[in-house]
Short mmCIF file of C-alpha atoms in Angstrom, two decimals:
data_model
loop_
_atom_site.label_atom_id
_atom_site.label_comp_id
_atom_site.label_asym_id
_atom_site.label_seq_id
_atom_site.Cartn_x
_atom_site.Cartn_y
_atom_site.Cartn_z
CA MET I 629 -3.64 15.06 0.74
CA CYS I 630 -7.06 13.81 -1.13
CA GLU I 631 -5.99 15.80 -4.27
CA HIS I 632 -2.90 13.67 -3.96
CA SER I 633 -4.00 10.44 -4.14
CA SER I 634 -6.41 11.04 -6.71
CA VAL I 635 -3.82 12.41 -8.93
CA ALA I 636 -1.34 9.59 -7.65
CA ASN I 637 -4.62 6.72 -8.25
CA ILE I 638 -4.34 8.14 -12.32
CA TYR I 639 -0.49 7.62 -12.39
CA ALA I 640 -1.25 4.03 -10.79
CA LYS I 641 -4.10 2.77 -13.64
CA ALA I 642 -2.83 3.83 -16.37
CA ILE I 643 0.34 2.11 -15.56
CA PHE I 644 -1.44 -1.03 -14.09
CA GLU I 645 -3.47 -1.16 -17.19
CA LEU I 646 -0.08 -0.91 -19.40
CA ALA I 647 1.75 -3.36 -17.06
CA VAL I 648 -2.07 -5.77 -17.51
CA GLU I 649 -1.71 -5.20 -21.03
CA GLU I 650 2.45 -6.06 -21.53
CA ASN I 651 2.02 -9.14 -18.64
CA LYS I 652 4.63 -7.18 -16.34
CA ILE I 653 2.40 -6.84 -13.41
CA ASP I 654 5.22 -8.04 -11.31
CA PHE I 655 8.03 -5.93 -13.11
CA TRP I 656 6.00 -2.63 -12.54
CA GLN I 657 5.71 -3.40 -8.90
CA LYS I 658 9.43 -3.93 -8.88
CA MET I 659 10.27 -1.01 -11.23
CA LEU I 660 8.47 1.30 -9.07
CA LEU I 661 9.46 -0.19 -5.91
CA PHE I 662 12.82 0.59 -6.84
CA SER I 663 11.91 4.30 -7.50
CA VAL I 664 10.41 4.83 -4.76
CA SER I 665 13.64 3.44 -2.69
CA ILE I 666 15.66 6.47 -4.57
CA SER I 667 13.26 9.26 -4.03
CA ARG I 668 13.87 9.13 0.06
CA ASP I 669 17.28 9.59 -0.82
CA LEU I 670 16.95 13.22 1.53
CA LYS I 671 19.80 14.08 -1.59
CA ILE I 672 16.96 13.28 -4.35
CA LYS I 673 14.05 15.06 -1.97
CA SER I 674 15.79 18.42 -1.84
CA LEU I 675 16.38 17.83 -5.89
CA LEU I 676 12.77 17.19 -6.31
CA ALA I 677 11.75 20.10 -4.60
CA GLY I 678 13.96 22.42 -6.12
CA VAL I 679 13.65 24.52 -9.29
CA LEU I 680 16.05 23.30 -11.49
CA PRO I 681 14.36 22.52 -14.91
CA ALA I 682 12.30 19.33 -15.11
CA GLU I 683 14.41 17.48 -17.99
CA TYR I 684 17.03 17.43 -15.56
CA ILE I 685 15.58 16.67 -12.71
CA ALA I 686 14.58 13.43 -15.23
CA ASN I 687 17.62 13.15 -16.51
CA VAL I 688 19.65 12.56 -12.81
CA PHE I 689 16.54 10.68 -11.75
CA ILE I 690 16.74 7.89 -14.75
CA THR I 691 20.40 8.39 -14.60
CA LEU I 692 20.44 7.38 -10.72
CA CYS I 693 17.95 4.33 -11.11
CA GLY I 694 20.31 3.11 -14.31
CA ASP I 695 19.11 -0.35 -15.67
CA GLN I 696 16.03 -0.81 -12.87
CA ILE I 697 13.93 0.71 -14.87
CA ASP I 698 13.04 0.37 -18.23
CA LEU I 699 12.24 2.90 -21.64
CA LYS I 700 8.57 3.66 -20.51
CA CYS I 701 9.36 3.95 -16.71
CA GLN I 702 11.96 6.56 -17.78
CA ASN I 703 8.84 7.99 -19.65
CA LEU I 704 6.70 7.73 -15.99
CA ILE I 705 9.37 9.65 -14.66
CA LYS I 706 9.81 12.13 -17.11
CA ILE I 707 5.86 13.06 -17.20
CA MET I 708 6.22 13.00 -13.59
CA ALA I 709 8.88 15.22 -13.43
CA GLU I 710 7.48 17.72 -15.83
CA ASN I 711 4.52 18.09 -13.89
CA LYS I 712 6.38 18.47 -10.92
CA ARG I 713 5.45 15.15 -9.29
CA LEU I 714 7.60 12.84 -8.42
CA PHE I 715 7.47 13.58 -4.86
CA LEU I 716 4.35 11.71 -5.38
CA LEU I 717 6.20 7.98 -6.19
CA LYS I 718 5.77 6.22 -3.24
CA ASN I 719 1.34 7.18 -3.13
CA VAL I 720 1.53 6.00 -6.99
CA LEU I 721 3.23 2.46 -5.42
CA LEU I 722 0.94 2.30 -3.08
CA GLU I 723 -2.31 2.71 -5.15
CA TYR I 724 -0.93 0.47 -7.64
CA ILE I 725 -0.51 -2.12 -5.36
CA GLY I 726 -3.47 -1.85 -4.05
CA LEU I 727 -4.56 -1.89 -7.61
CA LYS I 728 -2.68 -5.15 -8.36
CA ASN I 729 -4.19 -6.77 -5.20
CA ASN I 730 -7.71 -6.12 -6.83
CA TYR I 731 -6.64 -7.93 -9.93
CA ASN I 732 -5.67 -10.96 -8.10
CA LYS I 733 -8.57 -10.83 -5.39
CA ILE I 734 -6.25 -10.19 -2.46
CA LEU I 735 -6.97 -8.39 0.21
CA GLU I 736 -4.82 -6.37 3.11
CA ALA I 737 -6.19 -7.47 6.70
CA LYS I 738 -3.93 -6.29 9.45
CA ILE I 739 -5.20 -7.87 12.68
CA ILE I 740 -3.53 -5.78 16.15
CA SER I 741 -3.30 -7.78 19.16
CA ALA I 742 -1.84 -7.34 22.28
CA TYR I 743 0.56 -10.23 22.09
CA GLU I 744 2.00 -12.49 19.80
CA LEU I 745 -0.38 -14.99 17.79
CA SER I 746 0.78 -18.20 17.12
CA PHE I 747 1.08 -19.10 13.38
CA SER I 748 -2.28 -21.37 14.10
CA GLN I 749 -4.07 -18.54 15.33
CA LEU I 750 -2.64 -16.06 12.30
CA LYS I 751 -3.77 -19.28 9.78
CA ASN I 752 -7.25 -19.70 11.08
CA ILE I 753 -8.51 -16.15 11.20
CA SER I 754 -6.73 -15.89 7.43
CA LEU I 755 -8.98 -19.07 6.97
CA PHE I 756 -12.67 -17.15 8.36
CA LEU I 757 -11.68 -14.05 6.13
CA GLU I 758 -10.34 -15.42 3.10
CA LYS I 759 -14.24 -17.82 3.44
CA LYS I 760 -15.65 -14.52 4.64
CA PHE I 761 -14.61 -11.57 1.43
CA ASN I 762 -13.79 -14.52 -0.61
CA SER I 763 -11.10 -13.08 -1.41
CA ASN I 764 -7.28 -14.40 -0.78
CA ILE I 765 -6.14 -12.48 2.39
CA ASN I 766 -2.45 -10.85 3.31
CA LEU I 767 -2.51 -10.66 6.91
CA LYS I 768 -0.27 -8.34 8.90
CA HIS I 769 0.28 -9.03 12.47
CA SER I 770 1.26 -6.06 14.83
CA ILE I 771 1.21 -5.77 18.30
CA LYS I 772 -0.37 -2.62 20.74
CA ASP I 773 -0.40 -2.96 24.09
CA THR I 774 -3.62 -1.15 24.63
CA VAL I 775 -5.33 -3.64 22.85
CA ILE I 776 -5.24 -4.76 26.77
CA ASP I 777 -6.46 -8.51 25.32
CA GLY I 778 -7.44 -10.11 22.16
CA PHE I 779 -7.69 -8.51 18.89
CA ILE I 780 -8.61 -6.17 16.77
CA ILE I 781 -8.96 -7.07 12.46
CA LYS I 782 -8.84 -4.40 9.71
CA VAL I 783 -10.07 -4.87 6.20
CA ASN I 784 -10.81 -2.42 3.84
CA ASN I 785 -13.59 -0.30 5.75
CA LEU I 786 -14.60 -3.21 8.40
CA VAL I 787 -13.51 -3.15 11.55
CA ILE I 788 -14.03 -7.03 13.59
CA ASP I 789 -13.34 -5.55 17.24
CA MET I 790 -12.54 -8.44 19.73
CA SER I 791 -10.46 -6.74 21.82
CA ILE I 792 -11.31 -6.80 25.89
CA ARG I 793 -11.35 -3.17 25.43
CA ASN I 794 -14.26 -2.74 23.12
CA ARG I 795 -16.61 -5.85 24.91
CA LEU I 796 -15.61 -3.29 27.85
CA LYS I 797 -17.38 -0.67 26.03
CA GLN I 798 -19.83 -2.68 25.05
CA LEU I 799 -20.95 -3.66 28.67
CA LYS I 800 -20.69 -0.14 29.63
CA ASN I 801 -23.40 1.03 27.14
CA PHE I 802 -25.57 -1.72 28.00
CA LEU I 803 -24.99 -0.51 31.71
CA ASN I 804 -26.73 2.98 31.44
CA TYR I 805 -28.92 2.13 28.52
#
């Protein structure tokens, strides 16, 4: 899996450098997103896993994409097909989005809570994180009943755990000390 991630990162970096150079960052993201949607089709998945020639696979894939991808993206599809790596398109897209967010100084933050947080609460958390990281924050909120109460924030490798479960764990550790 790590090898797939590093290979996907190499493709994503090359694409992103080209996208920045041509001022087509959002356009490339749309093309990659569309390509990923094609690659998720069950018939296409079996085509990609098959033993057909790379040129045939690339031509079918490009035909299905139609005018949603340009010539340079078509070349990417051909190269990835030749190297039997079209199955990595989703990983390439994810790496590309990460590069784009880094370029635009946008951090992905996940907040997990026991219940729905209000718009005001989410906005305050977002403002706190923007100040802390000196970046724009793309906040994604999800609800998990295992949190009990409070919330957990994840940004990159940092975890801010303000859940009751974590506080009880800290209290237990303190009392056992």
